[in-house]
Tab-separated table of C-alpha atoms in Angstrom:
chain	number	residue	atom	x	y	z
N	232	UNK	CA	17.999	11.043	-28.859
N	233	UNK	CA	14.651	9.947	-27.488
N	234	UNK	CA	12.360	8.062	-29.812
N	235	UNK	CA	8.907	9.198	-30.856
N	236	UNK	CA	6.132	8.521	-28.432
N	237	UNK	CA	3.619	5.786	-28.973
N	238	UNK	CA	-0.100	6.487	-28.572
N	239	UNK	CA	-0.983	6.649	-24.906
N	240	UNK	CA	2.580	7.340	-23.789
N	241	UNK	CA	2.073	11.094	-23.757
N	242	UNK	CA	-1.106	10.844	-21.689
N	243	UNK	CA	0.682	8.700	-19.129
N	244	UNK	CA	3.607	11.114	-18.927
N	245	UNK	CA	1.321	14.085	-18.500
N	246	UNK	CA	-0.595	12.275	-15.780
N	247	UNK	CA	2.662	11.439	-13.995
N	248	UNK	CA	3.842	15.025	-14.360
N	249	UNK	CA	0.632	16.389	-12.831
N	250	UNK	CA	0.755	13.818	-10.055
N	251	UNK	CA	4.282	14.873	-9.136
N	252	UNK	CA	3.268	18.502	-8.765
N	253	UNK	CA	0.787	19.264	-6.027
N	254	UNK	CA	-0.573	22.430	-7.634
N	255	UNK	CA	-2.678	22.556	-10.825
N	256	UNK	CA	-0.664	23.289	-13.980
N	257	UNK	CA	-1.447	25.248	-17.134
N	258	UNK	CA	-0.688	23.791	-20.603
N	259	UNK	CA	2.379	26.041	-20.792
N	260	UNK	CA	3.745	24.695	-17.528
N	261	UNK	CA	3.082	21.114	-18.618
N	262	UNK	CA	4.766	21.756	-21.963
N	263	UNK	CA	7.863	23.028	-20.154
N	264	UNK	CA	7.951	20.095	-17.759
N	265	UNK	CA	7.437	17.131	-20.098
N	266	UNK	CA	10.609	16.164	-21.983
N	267	UNK	CA	10.899	16.370	-25.739
N	268	UNK	CA	9.966	19.278	-27.977
N	269	UNK	CA	6.212	19.119	-27.717
N	270	UNK	CA	3.998	21.573	-29.549
N	271	UNK	CA	1.739	23.668	-27.342
N	272	UNK	CA	-1.306	22.524	-29.319
N	273	UNK	CA	-0.384	18.877	-28.768
N	274	UNK	CA	-0.209	19.420	-25.011
N	275	UNK	CA	-3.446	21.345	-24.912
N	276	UNK	CA	-5.334	18.807	-27.044
N	277	UNK	CA	-4.132	15.956	-24.839
N	278	UNK	CA	-5.082	17.784	-21.638
N	279	UNK	CA	-8.527	18.550	-22.995
N	280	UNK	CA	-9.004	14.934	-24.028
N	281	UNK	CA	-7.935	13.708	-20.609
N	282	UNK	CA	-10.336	16.130	-18.991
N	283	UNK	CA	-13.064	14.776	-21.253
N	284	UNK	CA	-12.279	11.264	-20.000
N	285	UNK	CA	-12.647	12.599	-16.459
N	286	UNK	CA	-9.047	11.830	-15.625
N	287	UNK	CA	-8.360	15.483	-14.813
N	288	UNK	CA	-10.159	18.384	-13.224
N	289	UNK	CA	-9.592	21.953	-14.330
N	290	UNK	CA	-10.077	25.433	-12.992
N	291	UNK	CA	-10.033	28.769	-14.728
N	292	UNK	CA	-6.763	30.623	-14.558
N	293	UNK	CA	-6.486	33.848	-16.436
N	294	UNK	CA	-7.706	33.213	-19.982
N	295	UNK	CA	-7.074	29.492	-19.896
N	296	UNK	CA	-7.297	26.512	-17.607
N	297	UNK	CA	-5.066	24.878	-15.047
N	298	UNK	CA	-5.340	21.087	-14.849
N	299	UNK	CA	-4.953	18.714	-11.924
N	300	UNK	CA	-5.525	15.087	-11.056
N	301	UNK	CA	-8.999	14.068	-10.051
N	302	UNK	CA	-9.203	13.621	-6.312
N	303	UNK	CA	-12.266	11.616	-5.463
N	304	UNK	CA	-13.333	8.630	-3.379
N	305	UNK	CA	-12.880	6.306	-6.368
N	306	UNK	CA	-9.188	7.212	-6.541
N	307	UNK	CA	-8.774	6.640	-2.829
N	308	UNK	CA	-10.327	3.202	-3.180
N	309	UNK	CA	-8.004	2.421	-6.067
N	310	UNK	CA	-5.053	3.332	-3.837
N	311	UNK	CA	-6.143	0.889	-1.217
N	312	UNK	CA	-6.611	-1.933	-3.694
N	313	UNK	CA	-3.247	-1.404	-5.320
N	314	UNK	CA	-1.176	-1.580	-2.196
N	315	UNK	CA	-3.285	-4.171	-0.448
N	316	UNK	CA	-2.624	-6.337	-3.456
N	317	UNK	CA	1.067	-5.649	-3.361
N	318	UNK	CA	1.345	-6.515	0.304
N	319	UNK	CA	-0.639	-9.673	-0.273
N	320	UNK	CA	1.578	-10.835	-3.097
N	321	UNK	CA	4.760	-9.697	-1.337
N	322	UNK	CA	3.788	-11.816	1.616
N	323	UNK	CA	4.058	-14.953	-0.462
N	324	UNK	CA	7.850	-14.402	-0.467
N	325	UNK	CA	7.825	-14.964	-4.141
N	326	UNK	CA	10.280	-12.745	-5.863
N	327	UNK	CA	9.192	-13.415	-9.374
N	328	UNK	CA	5.551	-13.072	-8.473
N	329	UNK	CA	2.790	-11.821	-10.618
N	330	UNK	CA	3.657	-8.215	-9.890
N	331	UNK	CA	6.847	-7.014	-11.472
N	332	UNK	CA	8.187	-4.195	-9.344
N	333	UNK	CA	10.497	-1.466	-10.500
N	334	UNK	CA	12.803	-2.086	-7.566
N	335	UNK	CA	12.254	-5.178	-5.465
N	336	UNK	CA	14.387	-4.450	-2.440
N	337	UNK	CA	17.490	-2.674	-1.345
N	338	UNK	CA	20.505	-4.415	0.095
N	339	UNK	CA	23.030	-2.849	2.443
N	340	UNK	CA	25.867	-2.476	-0.080
N	341	UNK	CA	23.561	-1.048	-2.689
N	342	UNK	CA	22.768	2.053	-0.701
N	343	UNK	CA	26.281	3.447	-0.764
N	344	UNK	CA	26.728	2.627	-4.428
N	345	UNK	CA	23.495	4.371	-5.367
N	346	UNK	CA	24.206	7.489	-3.299
N	347	UNK	CA	27.571	7.689	-5.018
N	348	UNK	CA	25.913	7.323	-8.413
N	349	UNK	CA	23.463	10.127	-7.729
N	350	UNK	CA	26.175	12.487	-6.508
N	351	UNK	CA	28.342	11.817	-9.572
N	352	UNK	CA	25.615	12.166	-12.171
N	353	UNK	CA	24.318	15.273	-10.425
N	354	UNK	CA	27.745	16.852	-10.669
N	355	UNK	CA	28.097	16.046	-14.357
N	356	UNK	CA	24.675	17.495	-15.084
N	357	UNK	CA	25.539	20.757	-13.367
N	358	UNK	CA	28.709	20.954	-15.434
N	359	UNK	CA	26.739	20.711	-18.682
N	360	UNK	CA	26.061	24.059	-20.407
B	13	UNK	CA	21.472	-45.205	-24.033
B	14	UNK	CA	22.506	-44.569	-20.452
B	15	UNK	CA	24.465	-41.585	-21.695
B	16	UNK	CA	21.399	-40.205	-23.430
B	17	UNK	CA	19.280	-40.754	-20.330
B	18	UNK	CA	21.787	-38.965	-18.134
B	19	UNK	CA	22.192	-36.073	-20.559
B	20	UNK	CA	19.323	-33.857	-19.338
B	21	UNK	CA	20.476	-34.235	-15.743
B	22	UNK	CA	24.093	-33.545	-16.635
B	23	UNK	CA	23.057	-30.505	-18.661
B	24	UNK	CA	20.971	-29.258	-15.730
B	25	UNK	CA	24.072	-29.550	-13.538
B	26	UNK	CA	26.133	-27.665	-16.089
B	27	UNK	CA	23.454	-24.981	-16.236
B	28	UNK	CA	23.547	-24.737	-12.433
B	29	UNK	CA	27.166	-23.614	-12.721
B	30	UNK	CA	27.156	-21.760	-16.007
B	31	UNK	CA	23.846	-19.900	-16.135
B	32	UNK	CA	25.228	-16.550	-14.891
B	33	UNK	CA	28.122	-16.667	-17.337
B	34	UNK	CA	25.843	-17.575	-20.231
B	35	UNK	CA	23.362	-14.833	-19.457
B	36	UNK	CA	26.102	-12.230	-19.082
B	37	UNK	CA	27.307	-12.910	-22.623
B	38	UNK	CA	23.969	-12.041	-24.235
B	39	UNK	CA	21.932	-8.952	-24.648
B	40	UNK	CA	19.225	-9.257	-21.997
B	41	UNK	CA	16.318	-9.852	-24.370
B	42	UNK	CA	18.050	-12.833	-25.969
B	43	UNK	CA	19.287	-14.127	-22.624
B	44	UNK	CA	15.715	-14.183	-21.355
B	45	UNK	CA	14.281	-15.919	-24.429
B	46	UNK	CA	17.021	-18.526	-24.806
B	47	UNK	CA	17.227	-19.341	-21.088
B	48	UNK	CA	13.484	-19.787	-20.676
B	49	UNK	CA	13.372	-22.259	-23.563
B	50	UNK	CA	16.379	-24.075	-22.181
B	51	UNK	CA	14.890	-24.252	-18.672
B	52	UNK	CA	11.621	-25.640	-20.003
B	53	UNK	CA	13.399	-28.216	-22.165
B	54	UNK	CA	15.672	-29.293	-19.298
B	55	UNK	CA	12.805	-29.581	-16.810
B	56	UNK	CA	10.528	-31.490	-19.184
B	57	UNK	CA	13.126	-33.932	-20.452
B	58	UNK	CA	14.484	-34.607	-16.956
B	59	UNK	CA	10.947	-35.469	-15.964
B	60	UNK	CA	10.459	-37.655	-19.025
B	61	UNK	CA	13.705	-39.531	-18.403
B	62	UNK	CA	12.910	-40.100	-14.726
B	63	UNK	CA	9.409	-41.330	-15.513
B	64	UNK	CA	10.723	-43.636	-18.242
B	65	UNK	CA	13.337	-45.159	-15.919
B	66	UNK	CA	10.751	-45.630	-13.185
B	67	UNK	CA	8.312	-47.186	-15.609
B	68	UNK	CA	10.903	-49.604	-16.968
B	69	UNK	CA	11.855	-50.739	-13.475
B	70	UNK	CA	8.191	-51.321	-12.742
B	71	UNK	CA	7.628	-53.137	-16.027
B	72	UNK	CA	10.454	-55.545	-15.248
B	73	UNK	CA	8.587	-56.927	-12.252
B	74	UNK	CA	7.276	-60.340	-13.394
B	75	UNK	CA	3.837	-59.707	-11.900
B	76	UNK	CA	3.536	-56.495	-13.882
B	77	UNK	CA	4.490	-58.356	-17.028
B	78	UNK	CA	1.796	-60.966	-16.454
B	79	UNK	CA	-0.810	-58.250	-15.781
B	80	UNK	CA	0.166	-56.073	-18.749
B	81	UNK	CA	0.857	-58.925	-21.188
B	82	UNK	CA	4.514	-58.297	-21.832
B	83	UNK	CA	7.599	-60.376	-21.135
B	84	UNK	CA	9.233	-58.866	-18.058
B	85	UNK	CA	12.233	-61.146	-18.579
B	86	UNK	CA	12.798	-59.975	-22.128
B	87	UNK	CA	12.632	-56.391	-20.931
B	88	UNK	CA	15.036	-57.050	-18.056
B	89	UNK	CA	17.463	-58.684	-20.498
B	90	UNK	CA	17.504	-55.782	-22.899
B	91	UNK	CA	17.224	-52.784	-20.535
B	92	UNK	CA	18.175	-53.874	-17.043
B	93	UNK	CA	17.086	-51.269	-14.517
B	94	UNK	CA	17.956	-52.026	-10.898
B	95	UNK	CA	14.991	-51.773	-8.572
B	96	UNK	CA	16.762	-49.178	-6.420
B	97	UNK	CA	17.345	-46.929	-9.402
B	98	UNK	CA	13.766	-47.328	-10.523
B	99	UNK	CA	12.379	-46.561	-7.078
B	100	UNK	CA	14.553	-43.454	-6.656
B	101	UNK	CA	13.587	-42.216	-10.081
B	102	UNK	CA	9.921	-42.729	-9.253
B	103	UNK	CA	10.276	-40.856	-5.956
B	104	UNK	CA	12.073	-37.900	-7.522
B	105	UNK	CA	9.623	-37.744	-10.418
B	106	UNK	CA	6.659	-37.842	-8.050
B	107	UNK	CA	8.067	-35.055	-5.874
B	108	UNK	CA	8.808	-32.973	-8.929
B	109	UNK	CA	5.346	-33.367	-10.422
B	110	UNK	CA	3.602	-32.648	-7.116
B	111	UNK	CA	5.737	-29.563	-6.480
B	112	UNK	CA	5.116	-28.282	-9.993
B	113	UNK	CA	1.396	-28.948	-9.686
B	114	UNK	CA	1.102	-27.095	-6.388
B	115	UNK	CA	3.108	-24.202	-7.782
B	116	UNK	CA	0.945	-24.037	-10.882
B	117	UNK	CA	-2.248	-23.910	-8.853
B	118	UNK	CA	-0.788	-21.160	-6.676
B	119	UNK	CA	0.287	-19.202	-9.730
B	120	UNK	CA	-3.139	-19.458	-11.326
B	121	UNK	CA	-4.750	-18.243	-8.095
B	122	UNK	CA	-2.398	-15.275	-7.976
B	123	UNK	CA	-3.087	-14.442	-11.580
B	124	UNK	CA	-6.795	-14.511	-10.843
B	125	UNK	CA	-6.188	-12.152	-7.910
B	126	UNK	CA	-4.209	-9.874	-10.215
B	127	UNK	CA	-7.050	-9.838	-12.741
B	128	UNK	CA	-9.508	-8.932	-9.965
B	129	UNK	CA	-7.203	-6.156	-8.797
B	130	UNK	CA	-6.953	-4.848	-12.362
B	131	UNK	CA	-10.731	-4.623	-12.587
B	132	UNK	CA	-10.971	-2.986	-9.159
B	133	UNK	CA	-8.343	-0.409	-10.092
B	134	UNK	CA	-10.225	0.667	-13.179
B	135	UNK	CA	-8.632	1.494	-16.489
B	136	UNK	CA	-6.698	4.556	-15.319
B	137	UNK	CA	-5.199	6.686	-18.053
B	138	UNK	CA	-4.021	4.234	-20.717
B	139	UNK	CA	-3.429	1.705	-17.967
B	140	UNK	CA	-1.569	4.084	-15.635
B	141	UNK	CA	-2.893	4.302	-12.088
B	142	UNK	CA	-1.499	6.891	-9.683
B	143	UNK	CA	-1.895	6.011	-6.037
B	144	UNK	CA	-1.561	8.181	-2.980
B	145	UNK	CA	0.657	6.078	-0.791
B	146	UNK	CA	3.642	7.004	1.368
B	147	UNK	CA	5.438	3.968	0.026
B	148	UNK	CA	7.390	5.096	-3.020
B	149	UNK	CA	7.115	2.417	-5.640
B	150	UNK	CA	6.028	1.383	-9.085
B	151	UNK	CA	4.990	-1.917	-10.511
B	152	UNK	CA	3.421	-3.515	-13.526
B	153	UNK	CA	0.366	-5.672	-13.037
B	154	UNK	CA	-0.170	-8.119	-15.890
B	155	UNK	CA	-3.616	-8.322	-17.385
B	156	UNK	CA	-5.524	-7.733	-20.583
B	157	UNK	CA	-4.534	-4.951	-20.772
B	158	UNK	CA	-2.099	-4.646	-17.913
B	159	UNK	CA	-1.786	-1.791	-15.474
B	160	UNK	CA	1.104	0.330	-14.322
B	161	UNK	CA	0.755	1.436	-10.725
B	162	UNK	CA	2.952	4.275	-9.495
B	163	UNK	CA	2.808	6.053	-6.172
B	164	UNK	CA	2.838	9.825	-5.949
B	165	UNK	CA	5.616	9.556	-3.388
B	166	UNK	CA	7.914	8.127	-6.067
B	167	UNK	CA	6.911	10.619	-8.754
B	168	UNK	CA	7.729	13.522	-6.470
B	169	UNK	CA	11.379	12.538	-6.055
B	170	UNK	CA	11.960	12.038	-9.785
B	171	UNK	CA	12.568	14.630	-12.471
B	172	UNK	CA	10.797	14.570	-15.854
B	173	UNK	CA	13.258	12.235	-17.619
B	174	UNK	CA	13.374	9.885	-14.661
B	175	UNK	CA	9.577	9.700	-14.536
B	176	UNK	CA	9.573	8.837	-18.204
B	177	UNK	CA	12.154	6.121	-17.515
B	178	UNK	CA	10.025	4.464	-14.823
B	179	UNK	CA	6.898	4.525	-17.005
B	180	UNK	CA	8.808	3.176	-19.994
B	181	UNK	CA	10.351	0.401	-17.897
B	182	UNK	CA	6.991	-0.809	-16.590
B	183	UNK	CA	5.384	-0.425	-20.019
B	184	UNK	CA	8.137	-2.624	-21.452
B	185	UNK	CA	7.308	-5.369	-18.919
B	186	UNK	CA	3.686	-5.309	-20.064
B	187	UNK	CA	4.406	-5.024	-23.769
B	188	UNK	CA	6.764	-7.995	-23.841
B	189	UNK	CA	4.610	-9.996	-21.399
B	190	UNK	CA	7.577	-10.549	-19.130
B	191	UNK	CA	5.475	-12.172	-16.466
B	192	UNK	CA	5.096	-15.183	-18.799
B	193	UNK	CA	8.879	-15.586	-18.931
B	194	UNK	CA	9.118	-15.290	-15.165
B	195	UNK	CA	6.349	-17.785	-14.465
B	196	UNK	CA	7.694	-20.367	-16.917
B	197	UNK	CA	11.226	-20.057	-15.527
B	198	UNK	CA	9.957	-20.411	-11.989
B	199	UNK	CA	7.834	-23.429	-12.859
B	200	UNK	CA	10.854	-25.122	-14.428
B	201	UNK	CA	12.941	-24.338	-11.336
B	202	UNK	CA	10.282	-25.819	-9.044
B	203	UNK	CA	10.157	-29.002	-11.126
B	204	UNK	CA	13.937	-29.241	-11.332
B	205	UNK	CA	15.764	-27.351	-8.553
B	206	UNK	CA	19.038	-27.569	-10.460
B	207	UNK	CA	17.532	-24.915	-12.709
B	208	UNK	CA	17.196	-22.320	-9.968
B	209	UNK	CA	20.258	-20.268	-10.976
B	210	UNK	CA	19.084	-20.254	-14.589
B	211	UNK	CA	15.624	-19.098	-13.544
B	212	UNK	CA	17.179	-16.346	-11.428
B	213	UNK	CA	19.103	-15.237	-14.499
B	214	UNK	CA	15.827	-15.035	-16.418
B	215	UNK	CA	14.485	-12.697	-13.720
B	216	UNK	CA	17.541	-10.524	-13.961
B	217	UNK	CA	17.538	-10.549	-17.772
B	218	UNK	CA	13.925	-9.444	-17.846
B	219	UNK	CA	14.733	-6.428	-15.659
B	220	UNK	CA	17.749	-5.504	-17.763
B	221	UNK	CA	15.621	-5.852	-20.885
B	222	UNK	CA	13.060	-3.391	-19.507
B	223	UNK	CA	15.879	-1.045	-18.445
B	224	UNK	CA	17.315	-1.132	-21.973
B	225	UNK	CA	13.900	-0.383	-23.452
B	226	UNK	CA	13.469	2.521	-21.050
B	227	UNK	CA	16.894	3.858	-22.031
B	228	UNK	CA	15.872	3.759	-25.706
B	229	UNK	CA	12.631	5.609	-24.997
B	230	UNK	CA	14.238	8.326	-22.889
B	231	UNK	CA	17.387	8.512	-24.996
B	232	UNK	CA	19.530	8.784	-21.874
B	233	UNK	CA	20.883	5.754	-19.991
B	234	UNK	CA	22.010	7.895	-17.063
B	235	UNK	CA	18.466	9.091	-16.463
B	236	UNK	CA	17.268	5.504	-16.124
B	237	UNK	CA	20.133	4.748	-13.719
B	238	UNK	CA	19.234	7.795	-11.657
B	239	UNK	CA	15.574	6.788	-11.597
B	240	UNK	CA	16.626	3.365	-10.394
B	241	UNK	CA	18.827	4.843	-7.682
B	242	UNK	CA	16.193	7.251	-6.429
B	243	UNK	CA	13.465	4.609	-6.481
B	244	UNK	CA	15.645	2.172	-4.557
B	245	UNK	CA	16.675	4.755	-1.962
B	246	UNK	CA	13.105	5.958	-1.484
B	247	UNK	CA	11.923	2.383	-1.047
B	248	UNK	CA	11.402	1.499	2.611
B	249	UNK	CA	14.012	-1.111	3.505
B	250	UNK	CA	12.453	-4.552	3.454
B	251	UNK	CA	14.154	-7.555	4.982
B	252	UNK	CA	14.334	-9.679	1.886
B	253	UNK	CA	12.757	-13.077	2.473
B	254	UNK	CA	14.919	-16.025	1.488
B	255	UNK	CA	13.851	-16.102	-2.116
B	256	UNK	CA	13.935	-19.235	-4.172
B	257	UNK	CA	15.568	-17.315	-6.963
B	258	UNK	CA	18.334	-15.412	-5.167
B	259	UNK	CA	21.258	-14.238	-7.262
B	260	UNK	CA	24.729	-13.965	-5.793
B	261	UNK	CA	25.383	-10.383	-6.854
B	262	UNK	CA	22.868	-7.683	-6.156
B	263	UNK	CA	20.467	-7.093	-9.006
B	264	UNK	CA	20.648	-3.362	-8.517
B	265	UNK	CA	24.407	-3.250	-8.957
B	266	UNK	CA	24.015	-5.337	-12.089
B	267	UNK	CA	21.310	-3.074	-13.509
B	268	UNK	CA	23.300	0.069	-12.839
B	269	UNK	CA	26.369	-1.411	-14.499
B	270	UNK	CA	24.303	-2.518	-17.492
B	271	UNK	CA	23.007	1.022	-17.908
B	272	UNK	CA	26.183	2.998	-17.343
B	273	UNK	CA	28.882	0.600	-18.545
B	274	UNK	CA	27.277	-2.088	-20.655
B	275	UNK	CA	29.718	-5.005	-20.882
B	276	UNK	CA	30.794	-6.310	-24.303
B	277	UNK	CA	28.539	-9.108	-25.438
B	278	UNK	CA	28.703	-11.954	-27.898
B	279	UNK	CA	25.056	-12.707	-28.132
B	280	UNK	CA	25.221	-14.826	-31.287
B	281	UNK	CA	27.519	-17.466	-29.867
B	282	UNK	CA	25.882	-17.691	-26.466
B	283	UNK	CA	22.411	-18.031	-27.973
B	284	UNK	CA	23.645	-20.637	-30.456
B	285	UNK	CA	25.112	-22.606	-27.576
B	286	UNK	CA	21.900	-22.435	-25.573
B	287	UNK	CA	19.802	-23.455	-28.570
B	288	UNK	CA	22.156	-26.378	-29.201
B	289	UNK	CA	21.828	-27.504	-25.586
B	290	UNK	CA	18.036	-27.146	-25.785
B	291	UNK	CA	17.952	-29.328	-28.887
B	292	UNK	CA	20.314	-31.865	-27.267
B	293	UNK	CA	18.074	-32.057	-24.208
B	294	UNK	CA	14.897	-32.437	-26.208
B	295	UNK	CA	16.552	-34.960	-28.500
B	296	UNK	CA	17.769	-37.114	-25.654
B	297	UNK	CA	14.342	-37.082	-24.016
B	298	UNK	CA	12.705	-38.155	-27.263
B	299	UNK	CA	15.353	-40.819	-27.878
B	300	UNK	CA	14.997	-42.310	-24.416
B	301	UNK	CA	11.205	-42.495	-24.518
B	302	UNK	CA	11.187	-43.857	-28.074
B	303	UNK	CA	13.730	-46.499	-27.138
B	304	UNK	CA	11.765	-47.535	-24.056
B	305	UNK	CA	8.585	-47.717	-26.095
B	306	UNK	CA	10.294	-49.901	-28.709
B	307	UNK	CA	11.656	-52.247	-26.014
B	308	UNK	CA	8.205	-52.526	-24.484
B	309	UNK	CA	6.683	-53.424	-27.819
B	310	UNK	CA	9.394	-56.036	-28.290
B	311	UNK	CA	8.615	-57.406	-24.840
B	312	UNK	CA	4.923	-57.577	-25.720
B	313	UNK	CA	5.682	-59.548	-28.870
B	314	UNK	CA	7.941	-61.887	-26.885
B	315	UNK	CA	5.133	-62.425	-24.404
B	316	UNK	CA	2.742	-63.558	-27.115
B	317	UNK	CA	5.437	-65.881	-28.525
B	318	UNK	CA	6.072	-67.388	-25.084
B	319	UNK	CA	2.369	-67.967	-24.615
B	320	UNK	CA	2.169	-70.228	-27.625
């Protein structure tokens, strides 16, 4: 059972969800994609708020809107900074550096183990009703 | 007294061997907390003991006694420290302090760079920054408040639960200020290289801690394991530099096992043991420096008696 979301968590998840999908999404599509039983109004309010903060753009679709990530020069600059920084700090060969990465590096033996894991869990998910 | 002086060094040696076993017996959050405290105590008291020994050897030189107004002979009678021992202690202490100082300066510079990067990245959405980069990855950047940076390439290969797992994992690092644990452990390991395995265990414990938090948030440990697997496989293979904090067994294997088959743990006992060792270390450091101070005062009083 997942626990209740903290403030800000939902906005981050919605942003991640929109980033993963290349096409703009309507509130209904977002509601279906984000885990947990979210009310439609919750999703719509959050999307509207994020649009107000200029984190999202929107276009008319039917009687509602479809939302997408903002794609502007500022974002592109942010991309450069983020990974320049990572390369800079990586280069110091300091594993416990200031950045804490999700996965630091992959070793040879790991690859097989992880592929195996993904195949097994995939199978068990397909078996679920 | 020699026993007390040797205690921090002996305990550091014991920790060199036993750190992985100790950490494995605790839940990750307690392993991280207890080990960091222990590392700091061991590093500090080893330094204190070395400096005290070096100082005593120096103080027993007659010329020093004349200059500082204490009886070098009285000191040498009570606490004989061979010159060789004193010189070695001084050398080791000096190396340790210099190494720690250099490391600290480097760390502060990197933290400043991180703060600049945070400002340059902007506030994102509640600290989340999505970047368009072919490298699939995610990381937490400490700051006030911190940032979570995730590449679109990674988000595309994950499903909804797995995305949630990655975000929750990075958010946990920021919430618990894990970078403080990591920096303190590393500093201790630089000052006292015997502590390197313990510091590596702190790194591992911090990752497991964030994984556990993510599993609680998502409500599904398998999803976190899958996210880990996909993120690792999507990561371009990097020839790992020879890290100062290498662990014998792959961290990834350890994290997957922790998520899918968490081993039985006896956190209470392991933490109690580590706290006891921390107290023993600190106690011995205090005892040694207090004793040396008392002997020096005695030597000073003897000096004034001899003068008359």
